[in-house]
Coordinates of C-alpha atoms in Angstrom, one line a residue:
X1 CA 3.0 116.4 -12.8
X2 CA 3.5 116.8 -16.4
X3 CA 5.9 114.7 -17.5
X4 CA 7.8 115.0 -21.1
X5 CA 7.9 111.5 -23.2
X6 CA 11.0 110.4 -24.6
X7 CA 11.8 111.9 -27.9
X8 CA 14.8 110.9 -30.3
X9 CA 17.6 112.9 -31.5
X10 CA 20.7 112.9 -34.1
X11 CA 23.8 112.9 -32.6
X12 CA 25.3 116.2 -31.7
X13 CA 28.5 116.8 -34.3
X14 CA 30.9 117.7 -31.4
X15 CA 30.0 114.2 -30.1
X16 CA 32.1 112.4 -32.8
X17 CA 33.7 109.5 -30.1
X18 CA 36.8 110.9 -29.7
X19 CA 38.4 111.9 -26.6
X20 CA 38.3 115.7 -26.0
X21 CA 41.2 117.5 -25.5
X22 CA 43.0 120.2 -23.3
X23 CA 43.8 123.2 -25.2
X24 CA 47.0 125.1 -24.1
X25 CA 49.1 127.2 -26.0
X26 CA 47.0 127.2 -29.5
X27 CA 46.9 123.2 -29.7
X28 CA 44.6 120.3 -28.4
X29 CA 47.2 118.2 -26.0
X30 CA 46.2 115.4 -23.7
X31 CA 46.8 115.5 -20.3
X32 CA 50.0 114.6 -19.0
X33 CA 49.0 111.9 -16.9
X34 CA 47.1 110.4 -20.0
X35 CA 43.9 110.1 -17.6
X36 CA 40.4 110.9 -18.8
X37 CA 36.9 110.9 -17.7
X38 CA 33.3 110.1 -18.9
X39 CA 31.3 113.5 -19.4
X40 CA 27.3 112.1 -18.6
X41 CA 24.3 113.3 -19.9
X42 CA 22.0 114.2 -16.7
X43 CA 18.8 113.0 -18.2
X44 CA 19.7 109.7 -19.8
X45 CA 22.8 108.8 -17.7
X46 CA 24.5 107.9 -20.9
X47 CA 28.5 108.6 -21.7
X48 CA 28.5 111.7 -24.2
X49 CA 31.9 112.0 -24.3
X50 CA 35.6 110.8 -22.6
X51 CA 37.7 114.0 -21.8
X52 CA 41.1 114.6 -21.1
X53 CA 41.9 114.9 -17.0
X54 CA 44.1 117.6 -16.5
X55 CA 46.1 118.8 -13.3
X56 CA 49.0 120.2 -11.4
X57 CA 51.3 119.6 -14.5
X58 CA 49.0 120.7 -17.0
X59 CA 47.4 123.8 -14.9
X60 CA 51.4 124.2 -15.1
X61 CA 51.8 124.0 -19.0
X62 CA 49.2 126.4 -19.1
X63 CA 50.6 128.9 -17.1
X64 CA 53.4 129.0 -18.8
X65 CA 51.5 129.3 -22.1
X66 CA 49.2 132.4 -21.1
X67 CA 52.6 134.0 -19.4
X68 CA 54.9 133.6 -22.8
X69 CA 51.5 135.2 -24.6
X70 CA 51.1 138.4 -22.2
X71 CA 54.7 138.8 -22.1
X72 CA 55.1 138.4 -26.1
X73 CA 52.7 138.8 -29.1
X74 CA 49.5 139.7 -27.2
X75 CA 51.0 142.7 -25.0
X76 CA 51.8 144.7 -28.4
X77 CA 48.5 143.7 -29.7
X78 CA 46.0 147.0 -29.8
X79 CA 42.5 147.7 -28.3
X80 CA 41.2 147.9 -31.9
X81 CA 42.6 144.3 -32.8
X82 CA 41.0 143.1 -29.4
X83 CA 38.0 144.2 -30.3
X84 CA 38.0 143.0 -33.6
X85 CA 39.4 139.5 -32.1
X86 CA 36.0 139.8 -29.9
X87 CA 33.4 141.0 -33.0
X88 CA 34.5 138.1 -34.8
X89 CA 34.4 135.4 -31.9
X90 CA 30.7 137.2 -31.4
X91 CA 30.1 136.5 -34.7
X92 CA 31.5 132.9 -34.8
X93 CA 29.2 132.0 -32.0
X94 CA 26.1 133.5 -33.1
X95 CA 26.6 131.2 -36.5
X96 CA 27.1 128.3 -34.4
X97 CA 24.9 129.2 -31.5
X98 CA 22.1 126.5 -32.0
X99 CA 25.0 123.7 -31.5
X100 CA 26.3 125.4 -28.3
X101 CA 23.0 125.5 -26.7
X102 CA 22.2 122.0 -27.8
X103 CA 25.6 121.2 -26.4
X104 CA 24.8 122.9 -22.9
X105 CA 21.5 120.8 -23.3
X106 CA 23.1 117.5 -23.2
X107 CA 25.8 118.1 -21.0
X108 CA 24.3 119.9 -18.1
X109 CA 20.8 118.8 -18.3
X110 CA 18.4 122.4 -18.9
X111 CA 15.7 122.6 -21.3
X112 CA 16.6 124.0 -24.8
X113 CA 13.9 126.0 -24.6
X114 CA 16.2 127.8 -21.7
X115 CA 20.0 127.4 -23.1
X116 CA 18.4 128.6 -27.0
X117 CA 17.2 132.1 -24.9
X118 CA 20.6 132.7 -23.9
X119 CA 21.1 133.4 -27.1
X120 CA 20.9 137.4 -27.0
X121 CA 22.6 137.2 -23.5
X122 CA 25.6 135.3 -24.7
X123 CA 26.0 137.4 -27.4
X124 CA 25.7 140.9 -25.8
X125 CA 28.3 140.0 -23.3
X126 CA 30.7 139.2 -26.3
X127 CA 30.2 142.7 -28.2
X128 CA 29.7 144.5 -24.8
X129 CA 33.4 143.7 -24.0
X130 CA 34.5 144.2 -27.6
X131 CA 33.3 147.8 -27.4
X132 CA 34.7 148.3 -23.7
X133 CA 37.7 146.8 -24.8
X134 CA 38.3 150.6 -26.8
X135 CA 37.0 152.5 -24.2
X136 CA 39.0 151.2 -21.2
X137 CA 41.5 154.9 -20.2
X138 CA 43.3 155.9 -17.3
X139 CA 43.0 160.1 -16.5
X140 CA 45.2 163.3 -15.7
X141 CA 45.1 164.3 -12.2
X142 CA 45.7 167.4 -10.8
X143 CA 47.9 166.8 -8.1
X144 CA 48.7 169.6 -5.2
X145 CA 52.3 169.7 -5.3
X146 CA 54.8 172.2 -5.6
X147 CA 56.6 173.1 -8.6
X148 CA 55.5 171.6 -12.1
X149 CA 55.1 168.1 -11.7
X150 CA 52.4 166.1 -14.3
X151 CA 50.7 163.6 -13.2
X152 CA 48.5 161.0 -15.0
X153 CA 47.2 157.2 -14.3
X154 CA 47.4 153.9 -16.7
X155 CA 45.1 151.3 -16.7
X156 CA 47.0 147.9 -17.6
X157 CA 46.0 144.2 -17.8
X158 CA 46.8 142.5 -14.1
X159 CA 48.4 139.6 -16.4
X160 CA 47.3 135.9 -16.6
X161 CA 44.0 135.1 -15.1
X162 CA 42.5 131.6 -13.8
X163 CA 39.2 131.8 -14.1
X164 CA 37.2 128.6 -12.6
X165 CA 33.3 128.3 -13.6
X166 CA 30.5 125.7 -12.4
X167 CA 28.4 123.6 -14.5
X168 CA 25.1 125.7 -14.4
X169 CA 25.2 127.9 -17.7
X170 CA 28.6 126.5 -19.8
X171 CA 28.6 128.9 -22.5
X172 CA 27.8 132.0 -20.6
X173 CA 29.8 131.4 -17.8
X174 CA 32.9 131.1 -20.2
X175 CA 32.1 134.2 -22.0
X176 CA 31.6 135.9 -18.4
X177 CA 35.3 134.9 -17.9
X178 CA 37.0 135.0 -21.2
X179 CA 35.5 138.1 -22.1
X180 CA 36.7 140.4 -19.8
X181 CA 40.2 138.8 -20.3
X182 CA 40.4 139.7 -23.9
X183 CA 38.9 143.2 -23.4
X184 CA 41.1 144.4 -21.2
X185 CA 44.5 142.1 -22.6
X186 CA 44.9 139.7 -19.6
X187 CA 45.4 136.0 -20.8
X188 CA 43.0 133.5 -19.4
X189 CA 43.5 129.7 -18.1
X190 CA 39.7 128.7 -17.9
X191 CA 39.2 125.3 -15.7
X192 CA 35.1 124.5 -16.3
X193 CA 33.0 121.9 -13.9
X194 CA 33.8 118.2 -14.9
X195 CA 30.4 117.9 -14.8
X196 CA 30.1 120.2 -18.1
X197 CA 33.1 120.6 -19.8
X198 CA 31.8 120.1 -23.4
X199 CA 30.9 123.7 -24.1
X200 CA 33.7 125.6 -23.1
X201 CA 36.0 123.2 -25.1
X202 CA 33.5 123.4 -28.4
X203 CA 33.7 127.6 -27.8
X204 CA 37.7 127.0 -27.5
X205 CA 37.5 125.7 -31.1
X206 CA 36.0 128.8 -32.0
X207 CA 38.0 130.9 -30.5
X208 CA 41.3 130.0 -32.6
X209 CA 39.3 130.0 -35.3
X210 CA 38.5 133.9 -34.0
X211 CA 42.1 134.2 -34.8
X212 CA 43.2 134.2 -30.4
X213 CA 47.0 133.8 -30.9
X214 CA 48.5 130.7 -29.0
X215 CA 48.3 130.6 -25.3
X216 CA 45.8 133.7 -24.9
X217 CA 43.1 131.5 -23.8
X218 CA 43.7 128.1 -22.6
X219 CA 41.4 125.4 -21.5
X220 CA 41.9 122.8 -18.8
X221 CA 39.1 120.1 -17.9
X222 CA 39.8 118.5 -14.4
X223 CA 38.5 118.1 -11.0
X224 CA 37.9 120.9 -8.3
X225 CA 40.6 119.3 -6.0
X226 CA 43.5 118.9 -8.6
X227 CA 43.4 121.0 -11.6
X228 CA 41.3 123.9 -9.6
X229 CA 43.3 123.6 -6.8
X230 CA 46.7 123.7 -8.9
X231 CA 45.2 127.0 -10.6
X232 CA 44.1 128.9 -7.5
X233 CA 47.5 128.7 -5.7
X234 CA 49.7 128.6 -9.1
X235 CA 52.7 131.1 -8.2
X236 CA 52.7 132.2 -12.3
X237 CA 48.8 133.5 -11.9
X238 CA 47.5 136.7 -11.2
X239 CA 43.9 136.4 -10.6
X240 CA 41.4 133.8 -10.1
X241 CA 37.8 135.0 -11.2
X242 CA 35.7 131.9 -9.3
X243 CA 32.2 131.6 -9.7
X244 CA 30.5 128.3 -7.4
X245 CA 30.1 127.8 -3.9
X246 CA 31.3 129.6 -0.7
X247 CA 33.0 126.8 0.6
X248 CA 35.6 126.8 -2.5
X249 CA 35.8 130.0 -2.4
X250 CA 36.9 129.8 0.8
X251 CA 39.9 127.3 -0.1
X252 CA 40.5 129.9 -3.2
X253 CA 41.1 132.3 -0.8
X254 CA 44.0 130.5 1.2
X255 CA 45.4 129.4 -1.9
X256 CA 45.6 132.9 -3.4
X257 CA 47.6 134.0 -0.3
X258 CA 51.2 132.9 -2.0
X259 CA 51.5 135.3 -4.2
X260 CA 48.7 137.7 -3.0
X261 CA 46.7 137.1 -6.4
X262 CA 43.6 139.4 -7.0
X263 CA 40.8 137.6 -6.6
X264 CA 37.1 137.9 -7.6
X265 CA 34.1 135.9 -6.0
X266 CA 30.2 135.1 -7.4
X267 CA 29.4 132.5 -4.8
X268 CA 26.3 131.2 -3.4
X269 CA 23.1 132.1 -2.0
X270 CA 19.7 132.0 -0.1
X271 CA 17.9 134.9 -1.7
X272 CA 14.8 136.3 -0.4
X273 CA 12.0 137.3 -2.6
X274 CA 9.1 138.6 -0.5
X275 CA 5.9 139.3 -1.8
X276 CA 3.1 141.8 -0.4
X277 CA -0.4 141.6 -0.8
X278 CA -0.6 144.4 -2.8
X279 CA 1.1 142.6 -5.7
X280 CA 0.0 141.9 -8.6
X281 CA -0.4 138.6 -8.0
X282 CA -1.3 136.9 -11.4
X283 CA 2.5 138.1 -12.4
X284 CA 3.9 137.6 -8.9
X285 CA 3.0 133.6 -9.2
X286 CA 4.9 132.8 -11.7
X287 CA 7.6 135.5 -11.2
X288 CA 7.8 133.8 -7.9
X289 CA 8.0 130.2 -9.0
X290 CA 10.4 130.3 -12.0
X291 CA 13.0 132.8 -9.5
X292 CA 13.2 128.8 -8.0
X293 CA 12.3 126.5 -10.5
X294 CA 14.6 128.1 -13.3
X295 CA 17.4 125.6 -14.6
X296 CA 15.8 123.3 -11.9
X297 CA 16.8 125.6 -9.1
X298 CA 20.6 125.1 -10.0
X299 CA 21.2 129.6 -10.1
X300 CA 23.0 130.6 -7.1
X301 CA 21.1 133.9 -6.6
X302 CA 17.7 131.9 -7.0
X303 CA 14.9 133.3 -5.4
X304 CA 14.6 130.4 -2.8
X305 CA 13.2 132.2 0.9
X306 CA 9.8 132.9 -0.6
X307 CA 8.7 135.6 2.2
X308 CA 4.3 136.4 1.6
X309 CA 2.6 138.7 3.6
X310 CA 0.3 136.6 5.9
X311 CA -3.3 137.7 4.9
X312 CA -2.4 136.5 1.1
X313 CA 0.1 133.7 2.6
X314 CA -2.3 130.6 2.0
X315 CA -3.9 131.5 -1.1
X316 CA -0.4 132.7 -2.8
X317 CA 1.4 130.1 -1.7
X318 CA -0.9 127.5 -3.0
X319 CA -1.0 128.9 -6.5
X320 CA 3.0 128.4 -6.4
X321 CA 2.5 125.1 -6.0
X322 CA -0.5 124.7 -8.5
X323 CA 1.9 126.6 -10.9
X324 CA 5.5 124.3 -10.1
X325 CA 2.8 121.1 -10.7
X326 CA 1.8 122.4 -14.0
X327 CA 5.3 122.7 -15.8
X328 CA 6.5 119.7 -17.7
X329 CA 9.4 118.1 -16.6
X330 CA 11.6 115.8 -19.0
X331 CA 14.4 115.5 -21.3
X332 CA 15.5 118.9 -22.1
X333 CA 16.5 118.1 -26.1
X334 CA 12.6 118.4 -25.9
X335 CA 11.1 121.8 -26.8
X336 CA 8.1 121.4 -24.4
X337 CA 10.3 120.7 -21.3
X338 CA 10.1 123.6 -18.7
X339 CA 12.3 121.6 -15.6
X340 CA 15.2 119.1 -16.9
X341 CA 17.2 117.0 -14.5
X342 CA 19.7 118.2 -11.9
X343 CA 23.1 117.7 -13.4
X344 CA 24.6 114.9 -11.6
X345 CA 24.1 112.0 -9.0
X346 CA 26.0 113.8 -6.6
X347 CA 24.1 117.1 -6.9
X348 CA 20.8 114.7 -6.8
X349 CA 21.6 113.2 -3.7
X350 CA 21.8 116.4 -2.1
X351 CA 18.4 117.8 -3.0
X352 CA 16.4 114.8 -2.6
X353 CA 18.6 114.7 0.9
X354 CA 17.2 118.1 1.8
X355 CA 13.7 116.8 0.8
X356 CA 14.0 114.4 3.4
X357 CA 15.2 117.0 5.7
X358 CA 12.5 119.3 5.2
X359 CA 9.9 116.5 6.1
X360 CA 11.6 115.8 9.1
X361 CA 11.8 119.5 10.1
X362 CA 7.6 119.8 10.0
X363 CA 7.4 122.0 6.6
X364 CA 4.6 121.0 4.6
X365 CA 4.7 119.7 1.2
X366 CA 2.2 121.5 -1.4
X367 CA 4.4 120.8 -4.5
X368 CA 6.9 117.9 -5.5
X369 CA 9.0 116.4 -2.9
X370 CA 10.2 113.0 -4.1
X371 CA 12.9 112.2 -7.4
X372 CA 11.0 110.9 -10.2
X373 CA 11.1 108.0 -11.5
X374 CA 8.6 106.9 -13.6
X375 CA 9.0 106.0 -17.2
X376 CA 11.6 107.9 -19.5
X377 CA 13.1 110.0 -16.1
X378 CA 13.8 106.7 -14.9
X379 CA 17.4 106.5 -15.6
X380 CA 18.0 110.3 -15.3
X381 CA 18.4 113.1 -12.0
X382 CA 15.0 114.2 -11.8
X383 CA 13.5 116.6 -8.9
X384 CA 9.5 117.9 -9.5
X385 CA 9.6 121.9 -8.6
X386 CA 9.2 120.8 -4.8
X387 CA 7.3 123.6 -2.4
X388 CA 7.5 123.5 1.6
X389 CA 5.1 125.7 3.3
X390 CA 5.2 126.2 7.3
X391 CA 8.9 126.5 7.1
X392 CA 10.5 128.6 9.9
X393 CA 13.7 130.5 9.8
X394 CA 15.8 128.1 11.6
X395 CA 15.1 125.3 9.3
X396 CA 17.9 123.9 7.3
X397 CA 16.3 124.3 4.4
X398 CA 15.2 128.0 5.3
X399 CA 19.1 128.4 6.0
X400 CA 21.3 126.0 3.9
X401 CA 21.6 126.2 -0.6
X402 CA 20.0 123.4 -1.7
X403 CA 20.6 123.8 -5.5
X404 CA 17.6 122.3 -6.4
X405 CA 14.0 123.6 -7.5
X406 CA 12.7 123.7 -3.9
X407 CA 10.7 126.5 -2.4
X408 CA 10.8 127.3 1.2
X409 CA 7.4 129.7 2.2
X410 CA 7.2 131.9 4.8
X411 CA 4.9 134.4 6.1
X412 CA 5.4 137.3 7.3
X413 CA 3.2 140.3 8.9
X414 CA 4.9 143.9 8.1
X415 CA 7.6 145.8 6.0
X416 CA 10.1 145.9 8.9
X417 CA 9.9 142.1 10.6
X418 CA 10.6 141.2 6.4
X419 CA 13.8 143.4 6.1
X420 CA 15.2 142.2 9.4
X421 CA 14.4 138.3 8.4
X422 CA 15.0 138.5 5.1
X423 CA 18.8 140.0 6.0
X424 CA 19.2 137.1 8.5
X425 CA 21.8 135.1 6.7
X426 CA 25.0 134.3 5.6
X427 CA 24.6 135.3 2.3
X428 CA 23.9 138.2 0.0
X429 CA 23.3 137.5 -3.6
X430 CA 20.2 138.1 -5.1
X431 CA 16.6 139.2 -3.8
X432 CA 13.3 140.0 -5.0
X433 CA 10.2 142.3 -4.1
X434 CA 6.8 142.2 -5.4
X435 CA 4.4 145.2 -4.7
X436 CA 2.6 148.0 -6.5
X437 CA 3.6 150.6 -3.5
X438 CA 6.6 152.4 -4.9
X439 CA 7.5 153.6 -1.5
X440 CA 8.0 149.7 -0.5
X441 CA 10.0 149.2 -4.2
X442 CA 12.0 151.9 -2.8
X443 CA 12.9 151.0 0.8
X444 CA 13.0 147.5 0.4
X445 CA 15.8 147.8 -2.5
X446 CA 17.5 150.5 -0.2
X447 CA 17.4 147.9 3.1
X448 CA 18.2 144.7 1.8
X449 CA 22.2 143.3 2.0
X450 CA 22.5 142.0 -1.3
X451 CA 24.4 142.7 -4.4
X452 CA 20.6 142.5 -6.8
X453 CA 17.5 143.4 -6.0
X454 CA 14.6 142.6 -8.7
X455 CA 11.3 144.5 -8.1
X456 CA 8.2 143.1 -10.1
X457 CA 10.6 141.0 -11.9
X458 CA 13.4 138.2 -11.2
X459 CA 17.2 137.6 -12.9
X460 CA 16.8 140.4 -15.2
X461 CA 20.5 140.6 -16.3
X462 CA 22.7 142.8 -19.0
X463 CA 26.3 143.1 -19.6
X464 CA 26.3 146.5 -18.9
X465 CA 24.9 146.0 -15.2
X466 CA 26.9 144.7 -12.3
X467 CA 26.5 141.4 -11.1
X468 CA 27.7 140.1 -7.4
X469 CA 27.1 139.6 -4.0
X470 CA 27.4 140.8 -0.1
X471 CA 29.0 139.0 2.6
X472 CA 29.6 135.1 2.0
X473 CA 28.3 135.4 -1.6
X474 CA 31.5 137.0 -2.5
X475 CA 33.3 140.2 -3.6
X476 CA 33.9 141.7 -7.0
X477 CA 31.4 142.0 -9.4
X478 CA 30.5 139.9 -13.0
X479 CA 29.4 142.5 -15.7
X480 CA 30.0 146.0 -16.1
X481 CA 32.5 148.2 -16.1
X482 CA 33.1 147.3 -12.4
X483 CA 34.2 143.6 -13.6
X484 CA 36.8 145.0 -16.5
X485 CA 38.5 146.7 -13.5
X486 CA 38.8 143.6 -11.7
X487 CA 41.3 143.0 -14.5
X488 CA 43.3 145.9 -14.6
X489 CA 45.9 147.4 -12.6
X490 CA 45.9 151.0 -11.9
X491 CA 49.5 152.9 -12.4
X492 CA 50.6 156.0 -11.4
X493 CA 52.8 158.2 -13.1
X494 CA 54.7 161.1 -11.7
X495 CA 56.8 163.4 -14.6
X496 CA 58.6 166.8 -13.0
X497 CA 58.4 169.0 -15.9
X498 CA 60.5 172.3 -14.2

């Protein structure tokens, strides 16, 4: 295992000692309760920074921030100054961009090698929904009834939007939410993971500096249970655009039913990626192996089922695990690290908990399987790219998200026994397929229940694609024009002209 040494750094400029603050209604408040807590660098276990605790009463302040905004200023305000508003926040975070991704760095743990290539990503979500926010319409109908009566459709903001994000991508995951708010002239309360709230409060500061008038987009650190719990059953919200687990989701879901709120879901996942022996298989290795061992296997459409075709089983599945031993694992301020530490204690008992699992199930360890350690990892969350071979389909880790860079192999024999196993779960996020037969490419990307398929390739995303899931991973889509709808409210109008 390659193993980064410890390097040195200056401090990041954001991380001045000062307590961060809530932002709600234009101005950095502290909570109500006057509570804060410590935001921890993954990799050193350090304090990087105290930040304000929000919850019921300040998810409440909020609300009535971003309603007093839609119902005021920003309703009058036209497509042409939203986009402009969006252009310049684009701009704004391109200048700044090598702070943000340092920022996601520290906070959350992934190599800057992997938050710097965001870069183009980040940045074509934000113009992407600057130019949609022009192009959004409703359309004339021709309707069948008698006599002359007009009629036409409007497509209007739904209103205030919670939008909750977890702690695996910071910056994108903000502009995923906030974007689409601004575009389409919602107002957004965004609640990020307490386990990586420094990003989203570094991009608020940029966006008031983008000129978003008061209470358009407010920003409320807290816990899951209070401040995200306060949000999703708030009476004064609209619409909660969740991305994390199923589990919340599922609680979002109850709480949504008091005032019927929209809702939009990008939850978990136990994607297949199935490789024939026709592949290419000097691309397929790695294509395979980083579809896990990306962002330390913390993306919840991650590639994780790794399905091979049996006569190239053994030999593929060993050069995964000669491949995950080979990348360098370490502090991810460090430009050679490839794999940087899981995000929190809690998240690392849970891998190295499945580890355990997946020994005592009979898979067979090729690759990692043990936190390290030694040295400079000693007092971070670190997890090797781990690969189980022999795994069968009732294994937990076969059937359970781990979150963590672990790779459960399996072979298989044909094209039909793969679609029907492959389908066998819960979820339906992401998937892959690696073969040169376009006629496979074809029917497996046809049969599989997911809301992605990648053939010869894994996570290729753009802001003009749709992003989302089947069954238990959810319902509404991220990207798109399919995810400005999920913001807009369809009208009907009826004029009698004779």
């Amino acid at each position: 295992m390659n193993v980064v040494q410890p390097i040195q750094q200056a401090r990041h400029p954001f991380l001045d000692g000062a307590v961060k603050r809530l932002l709600i209604d234009g101005k950095w408040v502290e909570a109500v309760s006057g509570k804060t807590f410590n935001s921890v660098n993954p990799a050193t276990g350090e304090v990087l920074a105290r930040v304000a605790e929000g919850d019921a009463e300040d998810i409440d302040r909020a609300v009535a921030a971003a309603r007093r905004a839609f119902e005021g200023p920003w309703g009058k305000v036209k497509p042409y100054e939203r986009q402009l508003i969006l252009l310049k926040l684009a701009d704004l975070v391109e200048r700044h961009f090598d702070e943000l991704s340092m920022l996601d760095t520290l906070d959350m743990g992934a190599p800057i090698s992997r938050t710097s290539a965001t870069r183009r990503r980040v940045l074509g979500m934000l113009r992407y929904y600057a130019g949609m926010a022009t192009a959004l319409h409703g359309e004339t109908v021709e309707n069948s009834l008698p006599g002359e009566i007009f009629s036409y459709t409007l497509k209007e903001p739904v209103g205030v939007v919670g939008a909750i994000i977890p702690w695996n991508g910071p910056l994108g995951a903000s502009v995923w939410k906030i974007g689409p708010a601004l575009a389409t002239g919602c107002t957004a309360i965004l609640k990020p993971a307490e386990e990586a709230p420094l990003t989203p409060l570094r991009l608020g500061e940029l966006i008031l500096e983008a000129g978003v008038p008061p209470g358009v987009v407010n920003i409320v650190p807290g816990y899951g249970e209070t401040a995200g719990a306060a949000l999703a059953r708030h009476p004064g919200v609209d619409k909660i655009a969740f991305t994390g687990s199923h589990l919340t989701g599922q609680k979002i879901i109850e709480a949504s039913a008091g005032n019927l709120k929209r809702v939009s879901l990008e939850l978990g996942g136990k994607s297949p990626d199935i490789v024939f022996a026709d592949a290419d298989l000097e691309t397929a290795v790695p294509g395979a192996g980083m579809a896990v061992f990306a962002n330390s296997g913390q993306i919840c459409s991650a590639g994780t089922r790794l399905f091979v075709e049996r006569r190239v089983y053994d030999e593929f599945v060993d050069r995964v695990a000669q491949f995950g031993n080979g990348l360098r694992v370490g502090n991810g301020i460090d430009p050679e690290t490839q794999i940087g530490p899981l995000v929190s204690e809690q998240q690392l008992e849970r891998v190295t908990g499945y580890l355990e699992i997946g020994k005592q199930e009979g898979a067979r360890t090729l690759a990692g399987g043990d936190r390290l350690t030694e040295g400079p990892l000693a007092k971070g969350y670190f997890v090797p790219p781990t690969v189980f071979a022999d795994v069968r389909d009732d294994m937990r880790i076969a059937q359970d998200e781990i979150f963590g860079p672990v790779v459960s192999a399996i072979p298989f024999q044909d094209i039909d026994e793969v679609i029907s196993r492959a389908n066998a779960t819960p979820f339906g996020l992401g998937s892959g397929v690696w073969t040169r037969d376009v006629s496979k490419a074809h029917r497996l990307a046809k049969a599989i229940r997911a809301g992605s398929v990648w053939v010869n390739c894994y996570q290729a995303m753009d802001p003009a694609v749709p992003f989302g899931g089947y069954k238990m991973s959810g319902y509404g889509r991220e990207s798109g024009l399919q995810q400005l709808e999920e913001y807009l409210n369809v009208k009907a109008v009826w004029i009698k002209t004779a």
